[in-house]
Coordinates of C-alpha atoms in Angstrom, one line a residue:
M109 CA 0.0 0.0 0.0
D110 CA 3.0 2.3 0.5
Q111 CA 3.7 2.2 -3.2
I112 CA 0.1 3.0 -4.0
Q113 CA 0.3 6.0 -1.7
Q114 CA 3.5 7.0 -3.5
L115 CA 1.6 6.8 -6.8
A116 CA -1.3 8.9 -5.4
D117 CA 1.3 11.5 -4.3
Y118 CA 2.8 11.6 -7.8
I119 CA -0.6 12.1 -9.3
D120 CA -1.6 14.8 -6.9
R121 CA 1.7 16.7 -7.5
S122 CA 1.4 16.4 -11.3
S123 CA -0.3 18.8 -13.7
C124 CA 0.3 16.9 -17.0
I125 CA 0.1 13.1 -16.9
V126 CA 0.5 10.8 -19.9
A127 CA -0.2 7.1 -19.8
T128 CA 1.4 4.7 -22.2
T129 CA -0.4 1.3 -22.4
G130 CA 0.1 -2.1 -23.9
A131 CA -1.7 -5.4 -24.0
G132 CA -1.3 -5.9 -20.3
I133 CA -4.1 -3.4 -19.6
S134 CA -6.7 -5.5 -21.7
V135 CA -5.5 -9.1 -21.1
P136 CA -6.9 -9.3 -17.6
G137 CA -10.4 -8.7 -19.0
G138 CA -10.1 -11.3 -21.8
G139 CA -8.3 -9.3 -24.4
M140 CA -5.6 -10.7 -26.8
T141 CA -2.0 -9.7 -27.3
Y142 CA -1.0 -8.1 -30.6
G143 CA 0.7 -11.3 -31.7
Q144 CA -2.5 -13.3 -31.1
M145 CA -4.5 -10.9 -33.2
F146 CA -2.5 -10.7 -36.4
F147 CA -0.4 -13.8 -36.5
S148 CA -1.8 -17.2 -37.5
G149 CA 0.3 -20.4 -37.4
G150 CA 3.5 -18.2 -37.0
R151 CA 2.8 -16.3 -40.2
R152 CA 1.8 -12.6 -40.2
M153 CA -1.5 -11.9 -41.9
R154 CA -1.2 -9.8 -45.1
P155 CA -3.6 -7.8 -47.2
G156 CA -5.0 -10.1 -49.8
D157 CA -4.9 -13.2 -47.6
D158 CA -8.1 -15.0 -46.9
Y159 CA -8.5 -13.4 -43.5
S160 CA -11.8 -15.0 -42.6
S161 CA -10.0 -16.4 -39.6
F162 CA -9.7 -12.8 -38.5
L163 CA -13.3 -12.7 -37.3
P164 CA -13.3 -15.7 -35.0
T165 CA -9.8 -15.2 -33.7
Y166 CA -10.0 -11.5 -32.9
L167 CA -13.3 -9.7 -33.6
D168 CA -15.5 -12.1 -31.7
N169 CA -13.1 -11.9 -28.8
M170 CA -13.0 -8.1 -29.0
F171 CA -16.7 -7.7 -28.6
S172 CA -17.0 -10.4 -26.0
Y173 CA -15.0 -8.5 -23.4
K174 CA -15.3 -5.0 -22.1
P175 CA -12.9 -2.3 -20.9
C176 CA -11.2 -3.2 -17.6
Y177 CA -11.3 -1.2 -14.4
S178 CA -8.0 0.4 -15.5
H179 CA -9.5 1.8 -18.7
Y180 CA -12.2 3.5 -16.7
A181 CA -9.7 4.8 -14.2
L182 CA -7.7 6.5 -16.9
R183 CA -10.9 8.0 -18.3
D184 CA -11.7 9.4 -14.9
L185 CA -8.2 10.9 -14.5
E186 CA -8.7 12.6 -17.9
A187 CA -12.1 13.9 -16.8
E188 CA -10.5 15.2 -13.6
G189 CA -8.0 17.2 -15.7
K190 CA -5.0 15.3 -14.6
L191 CA -4.4 13.1 -17.6
T192 CA -3.5 14.8 -20.9
G193 CA -3.6 11.7 -23.1
I194 CA -3.1 8.0 -23.5
I195 CA -0.5 6.5 -25.9
T196 CA -1.2 2.9 -26.7
T197 CA 0.0 0.2 -29.0
N198 CA -3.4 -1.6 -28.5
V199 CA -5.7 -1.8 -31.5
D200 CA -8.8 -3.0 -29.5
C201 CA -10.3 0.5 -29.1
M202 CA -11.0 -0.2 -25.4
H203 CA -9.8 3.2 -24.3
T204 CA -12.3 4.9 -26.6
I205 CA -15.1 2.5 -25.7
A206 CA -14.4 3.3 -22.0
G207 CA -14.9 7.0 -22.8
S208 CA -11.4 8.4 -23.0
I209 CA -11.1 11.3 -25.5
N210 CA -7.4 11.9 -26.0
V211 CA -6.1 8.5 -27.2
A212 CA -3.1 8.1 -29.5
E213 CA -3.3 4.7 -31.1
I214 CA 0.2 4.7 -32.6
Q215 CA -0.2 1.4 -34.5
G216 CA -3.7 2.3 -35.7
S217 CA -6.7 0.3 -34.6
L218 CA -10.0 -1.1 -35.5
Q219 CA -11.2 2.5 -35.7
V220 CA -9.1 3.1 -38.9
N221 CA -10.4 1.0 -41.8
C222 CA -10.0 1.1 -45.6
C223 CA -11.4 -0.7 -48.6
A224 CA -8.7 -2.9 -50.1
D225 CA -10.0 -2.2 -53.6
C226 CA -11.1 1.5 -53.9
G227 CA -9.4 2.9 -50.8
R228 CA -12.5 4.4 -49.3
H229 CA -12.3 4.9 -45.5
Y230 CA -14.8 3.4 -43.1
D231 CA -13.6 4.7 -39.7
G232 CA -15.1 3.8 -36.4
Y233 CA -14.9 0.5 -34.5
E234 CA -18.6 -0.2 -34.8
I235 CA -18.2 -1.5 -38.4
W236 CA -16.6 -4.7 -36.9
D237 CA -19.5 -5.4 -34.5
K238 CA -21.2 -7.7 -37.0
E239 CA -21.4 -11.4 -37.8
N240 CA -19.8 -11.0 -41.3
L241 CA -16.7 -9.2 -42.4
P242 CA -17.7 -5.8 -43.8
R243 CA -17.6 -5.0 -47.5
C244 CA -17.4 -1.6 -49.2
E245 CA -20.9 -0.3 -50.0
Y246 CA -19.5 1.3 -53.2
C247 CA -17.4 -1.4 -54.9
G248 CA -17.9 -4.5 -52.7
G249 CA -14.2 -4.8 -51.8
E250 CA -13.0 -6.2 -48.5
I251 CA -12.6 -3.6 -45.7
L252 CA -9.3 -4.0 -43.9
P253 CA -8.3 -2.5 -40.5
W254 CA -5.2 -0.3 -40.5
P255 CA -2.9 -3.0 -38.8
L256 CA -3.6 -5.3 -41.8
Y257 CA -3.5 -2.9 -44.8
S258 CA -0.5 -1.1 -43.4
H259 CA 1.5 -4.3 -42.7
I260 CA 1.3 -3.3 -39.0
G261 CA 2.8 0.2 -39.6
L262 CA 2.6 3.4 -37.6
W263 CA -0.4 5.7 -37.7
Q264 CA 1.4 9.0 -38.1
D265 CA -1.4 11.3 -37.0
D266 CA -1.4 9.6 -33.7
V267 CA 2.4 9.4 -33.5
R268 CA 2.5 13.2 -33.7
K269 CA 0.0 13.4 -30.9
A270 CA 2.1 11.1 -28.8
Q271 CA 5.2 13.1 -29.3
K272 CA 3.4 16.3 -28.4
W273 CA 1.8 14.9 -25.2
I274 CA 4.9 13.2 -23.9
S275 CA 7.1 16.3 -24.5
K276 CA 5.0 18.1 -21.9
A277 CA 4.3 15.4 -19.3
D278 CA 5.6 15.7 -15.8
L279 CA 4.5 12.2 -15.0
I280 CA 4.4 9.1 -17.3
L281 CA 2.4 6.1 -16.2
V282 CA 3.7 2.9 -18.0
I283 CA 0.9 0.3 -17.8
G284 CA 1.2 -3.3 -19.1
T285 CA 3.7 -2.6 -21.9
H286 CA 7.2 -3.8 -22.5
G287 CA 8.6 -1.4 -25.2
N288 CA 9.0 2.3 -25.3
Y289 CA 9.2 2.8 -29.1
G290 CA 12.3 4.9 -28.7
G291 CA 12.4 7.3 -31.6
V292 CA 8.7 7.0 -32.3
Y293 CA 7.6 8.9 -29.2
W294 CA 9.6 8.0 -26.1
D295 CA 12.7 10.0 -26.9
Y296 CA 10.5 13.1 -27.0
R297 CA 9.7 13.0 -23.3
R298 CA 10.8 15.6 -20.8
K299 CA 14.0 14.5 -19.2
D300 CA 12.7 15.6 -15.7
S301 CA 9.5 13.7 -16.0
A302 CA 8.7 11.1 -13.3
I303 CA 8.1 7.5 -14.5
V304 CA 5.8 5.0 -12.7
Q305 CA 5.5 1.5 -14.1
I306 CA 2.6 -0.8 -13.3
N307 CA 3.4 -4.3 -14.4
P308 CA 3.5 -7.7 -12.6
G309 CA 6.5 -8.7 -14.7
H310 CA 10.0 -7.3 -15.4
T311 CA 10.4 -5.1 -18.4
G312 CA 12.9 -2.7 -20.0
F313 CA 11.4 0.1 -18.0
D314 CA 12.6 -1.3 -14.7
R315 CA 15.9 0.5 -14.6
I316 CA 14.5 4.0 -15.6
A317 CA 11.2 4.0 -13.6
D318 CA 11.2 6.1 -10.4
L319 CA 8.6 3.6 -9.0
N320 CA 8.0 0.0 -10.1
I321 CA 4.7 -1.5 -8.9
R322 CA 4.7 -5.2 -9.4
D323 CA 1.0 -5.9 -9.6
D324 CA -1.8 -6.1 -12.2
C325 CA -3.1 -2.7 -13.1
D326 CA -6.8 -3.3 -12.1
T327 CA -5.7 -4.1 -8.5
V328 CA -3.5 -1.1 -8.4
F329 CA -6.1 1.3 -9.7
K330 CA -8.7 0.0 -7.3
K331 CA -6.4 0.6 -4.3
L332 CA -5.4 4.0 -5.8
N333 CA -9.1 5.0 -6.0
E334 CA -9.6 4.0 -2.3
I335 CA -6.7 6.1 -1.2
R336 CA -7.5 9.2 -3.3
T337 CA -11.2 9.0 -2.3
K338 CA -10.2 8.9 1.4
N339 CA -7.8 11.8 1.0
R340 CA -10.4 14.1 -0.6

């Protein structure tokens, strides 16, 4: 509990918090890792493949689970005016579904979709909440999500958001992620920013974090809410 109190103190002292999240924030609620989503039999799925397996392996899963407690906790920090934005490598849209507004999905997501034939965009995750893979209403082509049609590339609009946010953050919350995506956004951070990592396992952030909390994020945010509620 001492570490959670330290986290509460960091949050109370900070005026510009940025969270960076990975699969670890969604997996406790039934989510899948990036590799589980877009790799099949050890082979990366490519545009033009028969990706009918995409629906049962990922989309059914996506809409069978909901945002976790931690997604809502970050939403509440944003509503409080503490959290400037969330930088995530997740493509499951759970931050948006939870109600967060400022979300930088640096590898794209199921909110960024494009017809493989005519290039028309169909943005918004709701298009995937169907029993059949969606087709373009103009040409009938397959609609692909950004991680497929980009060969799992970077979504530059959101990369620029991430760079801007992290350059101003005085506190960075690292939640359920292993990589910092160096030159993509991490190297843009303020050098005097505090770093708090929440992850039950060891990662590359261990040596640079000011505070390492070895627990799952939902447990941490529930305890944090208790402490901050009591202190108000």
